[in-house]
Amino acid sequence: MLIELVEDDCEIIEKNKYNVFTALRQSDVKSVMVYFDGCADAGQMTEWEVELSQGEYISDPELLPKVSVERLAHCWHQKKRVTTTALLAVALEDLCYDLLDESYSGWGNNDGSYGALMFDVEQGNVTLEYNRRTVHTTTMEV
């Protein structure tokens, strides 16, 4: 059952990614850079850089076009998928969290991590820059 859920998660993320890229193309977005930072068992998207096809930039995701995006999710207590809709900004942010959790579960734990998700709309791909923070402690007799 666990393997089925993991495969199902990957399929859901791919479908959600496809839907977000479709909405970004329809909204004349060229690229999106979303920065994240997490530590102390919390994490958030901290900064946005959205490049429009006309060469303009916006830094507030709320200024993205108010396009509805279909999203798939698990309804865990009923063990089935559900379909919802969200505005593009919300669907994009949710996708960022999903991609981070899929690639680096626990990215906001302990000392955490930071980085960026780069969406190349024309190519239809996402590149993750991931930087993990660690603490190194050495104890020795001198």
C-alpha atoms as a PDB file:
ATOM      1  CA  MET A   1       0.000   0.000   0.000  1.00  0.00           C
ATOM      2  CA  LEU A   2       2.846   2.455   0.839  1.00  0.00           C
ATOM      3  CA  ILE A   3       4.483   1.932  -2.575  1.00  0.00           C
ATOM      4  CA  GLU A   4       1.135   2.646  -4.270  1.00  0.00           C
ATOM      5  CA  LEU A   5       0.777   5.888  -2.309  1.00  0.00           C
ATOM      6  CA  VAL A   6       4.316   7.025  -3.212  1.00  0.00           C
ATOM      7  CA  GLU A   7       3.710   6.280  -6.907  1.00  0.00           C
ATOM      8  CA  ASP A   8       0.358   8.039  -6.657  1.00  0.00           C
ATOM      9  CA  ASP A   9       2.054  11.082  -5.066  1.00  0.00           C
ATOM     10  CA  CYS A  10       4.512  11.289  -7.967  1.00  0.00           C
ATOM     11  CA  GLU A  11       1.686  11.061 -10.483  1.00  0.00           C
ATOM     12  CA  ILE A  12      -0.294  13.757  -8.665  1.00  0.00           C
ATOM     13  CA  ILE A  13       2.722  16.093  -8.544  1.00  0.00           C
ATOM     14  CA  GLU A  14       3.364  15.601 -12.272  1.00  0.00           C
ATOM     15  CA  LYS A  15      -0.268  16.384 -13.138  1.00  0.00           C
ATOM     16  CA  ASN A  16      -0.267  19.443 -10.882  1.00  0.00           C
ATOM     17  CA  LYS A  17       3.020  20.577 -12.437  1.00  0.00           C
ATOM     18  CA  TYR A  18       1.540  20.193 -15.926  1.00  0.00           C
ATOM     19  CA  ASN A  19      -1.527  22.236 -14.931  1.00  0.00           C
ATOM     20  CA  VAL A  20       0.575  25.012 -13.363  1.00  0.00           C
ATOM     21  CA  PHE A  21       2.845  25.240 -16.424  1.00  0.00           C
ATOM     22  CA  THR A  22      -0.225  25.395 -18.687  1.00  0.00           C
ATOM     23  CA  ALA A  23      -1.631  28.286 -16.635  1.00  0.00           C
ATOM     24  CA  LEU A  24       1.746  30.083 -16.602  1.00  0.00           C
ATOM     25  CA  ARG A  25       1.984  29.835 -20.415  1.00  0.00           C
ATOM     26  CA  GLN A  26      -1.577  31.106 -20.821  1.00  0.00           C
ATOM     27  CA  SER A  27      -0.697  34.004 -18.520  1.00  0.00           C
ATOM     28  CA  ASP A  28       2.332  35.030 -20.629  1.00  0.00           C
ATOM     29  CA  VAL A  29       4.805  34.179 -17.876  1.00  0.00           C
ATOM     30  CA  LYS A  30       8.324  33.429 -19.093  1.00  0.00           C
ATOM     31  CA  SER A  31       9.951  32.253 -15.868  1.00  0.00           C
ATOM     32  CA  VAL A  32       9.421  32.126 -12.129  1.00  0.00           C
ATOM     33  CA  MET A  33      12.009  32.005  -9.358  1.00  0.00           C
ATOM     34  CA  VAL A  34      10.675  31.155  -5.904  1.00  0.00           C
ATOM     35  CA  TYR A  35      13.070  31.357  -2.953  1.00  0.00           C
ATOM     36  CA  PHE A  36      12.513  29.294   0.180  1.00  0.00           C
ATOM     37  CA  ASP A  37      13.964  29.230   3.667  1.00  0.00           C
ATOM     38  CA  GLY A  38      13.284  26.832   6.484  1.00  0.00           C
ATOM     39  CA  CYS A  39      14.563  26.026   9.955  1.00  0.00           C
ATOM     40  CA  ALA A  40      13.329  25.180  13.446  1.00  0.00           C
ATOM     41  CA  ASP A  41      10.691  22.825  12.008  1.00  0.00           C
ATOM     42  CA  ALA A  42       9.106  25.484   9.803  1.00  0.00           C
ATOM     43  CA  GLY A  43       9.640  26.780   6.313  1.00  0.00           C
ATOM     44  CA  GLN A  44       8.160  29.165   3.804  1.00  0.00           C
ATOM     45  CA  MET A  45       8.479  30.644   0.373  1.00  0.00           C
ATOM     46  CA  THR A  46      10.237  33.940   1.047  1.00  0.00           C
ATOM     47  CA  GLU A  47      10.648  35.788  -2.239  1.00  0.00           C
ATOM     48  CA  TRP A  48       9.266  35.645  -5.770  1.00  0.00           C
ATOM     49  CA  GLU A  49      10.649  36.821  -9.120  1.00  0.00           C
ATOM     50  CA  VAL A  50       8.182  36.438 -11.975  1.00  0.00           C
ATOM     51  CA  GLU A  51       9.357  37.370 -15.468  1.00  0.00           C
ATOM     52  CA  LEU A  52       6.571  38.113 -17.913  1.00  0.00           C
ATOM     53  CA  SER A  53       6.947  37.532 -21.649  1.00  0.00           C
ATOM     54  CA  GLN A  54       7.060  41.298 -22.282  1.00  0.00           C
ATOM     55  CA  GLY A  55      10.172  41.582 -20.101  1.00  0.00           C
ATOM     56  CA  GLU A  56       8.400  43.010 -17.057  1.00  0.00           C
ATOM     57  CA  TYR A  57       8.997  41.606 -13.580  1.00  0.00           C
ATOM     58  CA  ILE A  58       6.691  41.229 -10.618  1.00  0.00           C
ATOM     59  CA  SER A  59       7.697  40.217  -7.100  1.00  0.00           C
ATOM     60  CA  ASP A  60       4.260  39.737  -5.555  1.00  0.00           C
ATOM     61  CA  PRO A  61       2.627  36.432  -6.500  1.00  0.00           C
ATOM     62  CA  GLU A  62      -0.769  37.999  -5.817  1.00  0.00           C
ATOM     63  CA  LEU A  63      -0.215  40.102  -8.954  1.00  0.00           C
ATOM     64  CA  LEU A  64      -0.228  36.982 -11.125  1.00  0.00           C
ATOM     65  CA  PRO A  65      -3.335  36.712 -13.319  1.00  0.00           C
ATOM     66  CA  LYS A  66      -6.371  35.387 -11.447  1.00  0.00           C
ATOM     67  CA  VAL A  67      -6.450  32.139 -13.421  1.00  0.00           C
ATOM     68  CA  SER A  68      -7.985  29.013 -11.880  1.00  0.00           C
ATOM     69  CA  VAL A  69      -5.786  25.921 -11.878  1.00  0.00           C
ATOM     70  CA  GLU A  70      -7.094  22.404 -11.357  1.00  0.00           C
ATOM     71  CA  ARG A  71      -5.263  20.551  -8.604  1.00  0.00           C
ATOM     72  CA  LEU A  72      -5.224  16.918  -7.553  1.00  0.00           C
ATOM     73  CA  ALA A  73      -4.728  15.884  -3.947  1.00  0.00           C
ATOM     74  CA  HIS A  74      -5.158  12.864  -1.689  1.00  0.00           C
ATOM     75  CA  CYS A  75      -8.173  12.635   0.545  1.00  0.00           C
ATOM     76  CA  TRP A  76      -6.375  10.400   3.046  1.00  0.00           C
ATOM     77  CA  HIS A  77      -9.310   9.458   5.253  1.00  0.00           C
ATOM     78  CA  GLN A  78     -11.288   8.297   2.200  1.00  0.00           C
ATOM     79  CA  LYS A  79      -8.213   6.862   0.415  1.00  0.00           C
ATOM     80  CA  LYS A  80      -9.016   8.541  -2.870  1.00  0.00           C
ATOM     81  CA  ARG A  81      -7.984  11.504  -4.988  1.00  0.00           C
ATOM     82  CA  VAL A  82      -9.918  14.730  -4.997  1.00  0.00           C
ATOM     83  CA  THR A  83      -9.857  17.528  -7.535  1.00  0.00           C
ATOM     84  CA  THR A  84      -9.939  21.151  -6.435  1.00  0.00           C
ATOM     85  CA  THR A  85      -9.215  24.482  -8.060  1.00  0.00           C
ATOM     86  CA  ALA A  86      -6.965  27.265  -6.834  1.00  0.00           C
ATOM     87  CA  LEU A  87      -5.772  30.577  -8.179  1.00  0.00           C
ATOM     88  CA  LEU A  88      -2.466  30.401 -10.032  1.00  0.00           C
ATOM     89  CA  ALA A  89      -0.460  31.991  -7.191  1.00  0.00           C
ATOM     90  CA  VAL A  90      -1.773  29.453  -4.664  1.00  0.00           C
ATOM     91  CA  ALA A  91      -1.358  26.484  -7.022  1.00  0.00           C
ATOM     92  CA  LEU A  92       2.222  27.553  -7.787  1.00  0.00           C
ATOM     93  CA  GLU A  93       3.118  27.953  -4.114  1.00  0.00           C
ATOM     94  CA  ASP A  94       1.535  24.582  -3.253  1.00  0.00           C
ATOM     95  CA  LEU A  95       3.521  22.986  -6.072  1.00  0.00           C
ATOM     96  CA  CYS A  96       6.728  24.468  -4.631  1.00  0.00           C
ATOM     97  CA  TYR A  97       6.000  22.864  -1.258  1.00  0.00           C
ATOM     98  CA  ASP A  98       5.162  19.533  -2.940  1.00  0.00           C
ATOM     99  CA  LEU A  99       8.361  19.531  -4.998  1.00  0.00           C
ATOM    100  CA  LEU A 100      10.481  20.422  -1.977  1.00  0.00           C
ATOM    101  CA  ASP A 101       8.864  17.749   0.179  1.00  0.00           C
ATOM    102  CA  GLU A 102       9.290  15.179  -2.592  1.00  0.00           C
ATOM    103  CA  SER A 103      12.980  16.031  -3.097  1.00  0.00           C
ATOM    104  CA  TYR A 104      14.058  16.888   0.464  1.00  0.00           C
ATOM    105  CA  SER A 105      11.504  15.878   3.038  1.00  0.00           C
ATOM    106  CA  GLY A 106      12.353  17.700   6.249  1.00  0.00           C
ATOM    107  CA  TRP A 107      13.852  20.709   4.462  1.00  0.00           C
ATOM    108  CA  GLY A 108      12.651  22.968   7.287  1.00  0.00           C
ATOM    109  CA  ASN A 109      13.757  20.796  10.200  1.00  0.00           C
ATOM    110  CA  ASN A 110      16.512  21.623  12.690  1.00  0.00           C
ATOM    111  CA  ASP A 111      19.011  24.035  11.102  1.00  0.00           C
ATOM    112  CA  GLY A 112      17.000  23.738   7.901  1.00  0.00           C
ATOM    113  CA  SER A 113      17.828  24.714   4.383  1.00  0.00           C
ATOM    114  CA  TYR A 114      17.354  27.450   1.835  1.00  0.00           C
ATOM    115  CA  GLY A 115      17.423  27.803  -1.914  1.00  0.00           C
ATOM    116  CA  ALA A 116      15.252  28.395  -4.934  1.00  0.00           C
ATOM    117  CA  LEU A 117      12.926  26.683  -7.360  1.00  0.00           C
ATOM    118  CA  MET A 118      13.414  27.966 -10.915  1.00  0.00           C
ATOM    119  CA  PHE A 119      10.516  27.425 -13.317  1.00  0.00           C
ATOM    120  CA  ASP A 120      11.481  27.689 -17.002  1.00  0.00           C
ATOM    121  CA  VAL A 121       8.041  28.003 -18.544  1.00  0.00           C
ATOM    122  CA  GLU A 122       9.171  27.669 -22.160  1.00  0.00           C
ATOM    123  CA  GLN A 123      11.083  24.437 -21.454  1.00  0.00           C
ATOM    124  CA  GLY A 124       8.507  23.191 -18.949  1.00  0.00           C
ATOM    125  CA  ASN A 125      11.028  22.250 -16.299  1.00  0.00           C
ATOM    126  CA  VAL A 126      11.837  23.111 -12.713  1.00  0.00           C
ATOM    127  CA  THR A 127      15.361  23.342 -11.314  1.00  0.00           C
ATOM    128  CA  LEU A 128      15.897  23.114  -7.574  1.00  0.00           C
ATOM    129  CA  GLU A 129      18.843  24.847  -5.914  1.00  0.00           C
ATOM    130  CA  TYR A 130      19.067  23.333  -2.449  1.00  0.00           C
ATOM    131  CA  ASN A 131      21.415  24.382   0.373  1.00  0.00           C
ATOM    132  CA  ARG A 132      21.305  22.466   3.651  1.00  0.00           C
ATOM    133  CA  ARG A 133      22.500  24.052   6.884  1.00  0.00           C
ATOM    134  CA  THR A 134      24.431  21.885   9.309  1.00  0.00           C
ATOM    135  CA  VAL A 135      26.150  22.327  12.625  1.00  0.00           C
ATOM    136  CA  HIS A 136      29.517  20.711  13.106  1.00  0.00           C
ATOM    137  CA  THR A 137      30.670  20.228  16.665  1.00  0.00           C
ATOM    138  CA  THR A 138      34.068  18.962  17.702  1.00  0.00           C
ATOM    139  CA  THR A 139      35.046  18.079  21.246  1.00  0.00           C
ATOM    140  CA  MET A 140      38.640  17.163  22.048  1.00  0.00           C
ATOM    141  CA  GLU A 141      41.078  17.180  24.856  1.00  0.00           C
ATOM    142  CA  VAL A 142      43.866  19.690  24.306  1.00  0.00           C
END
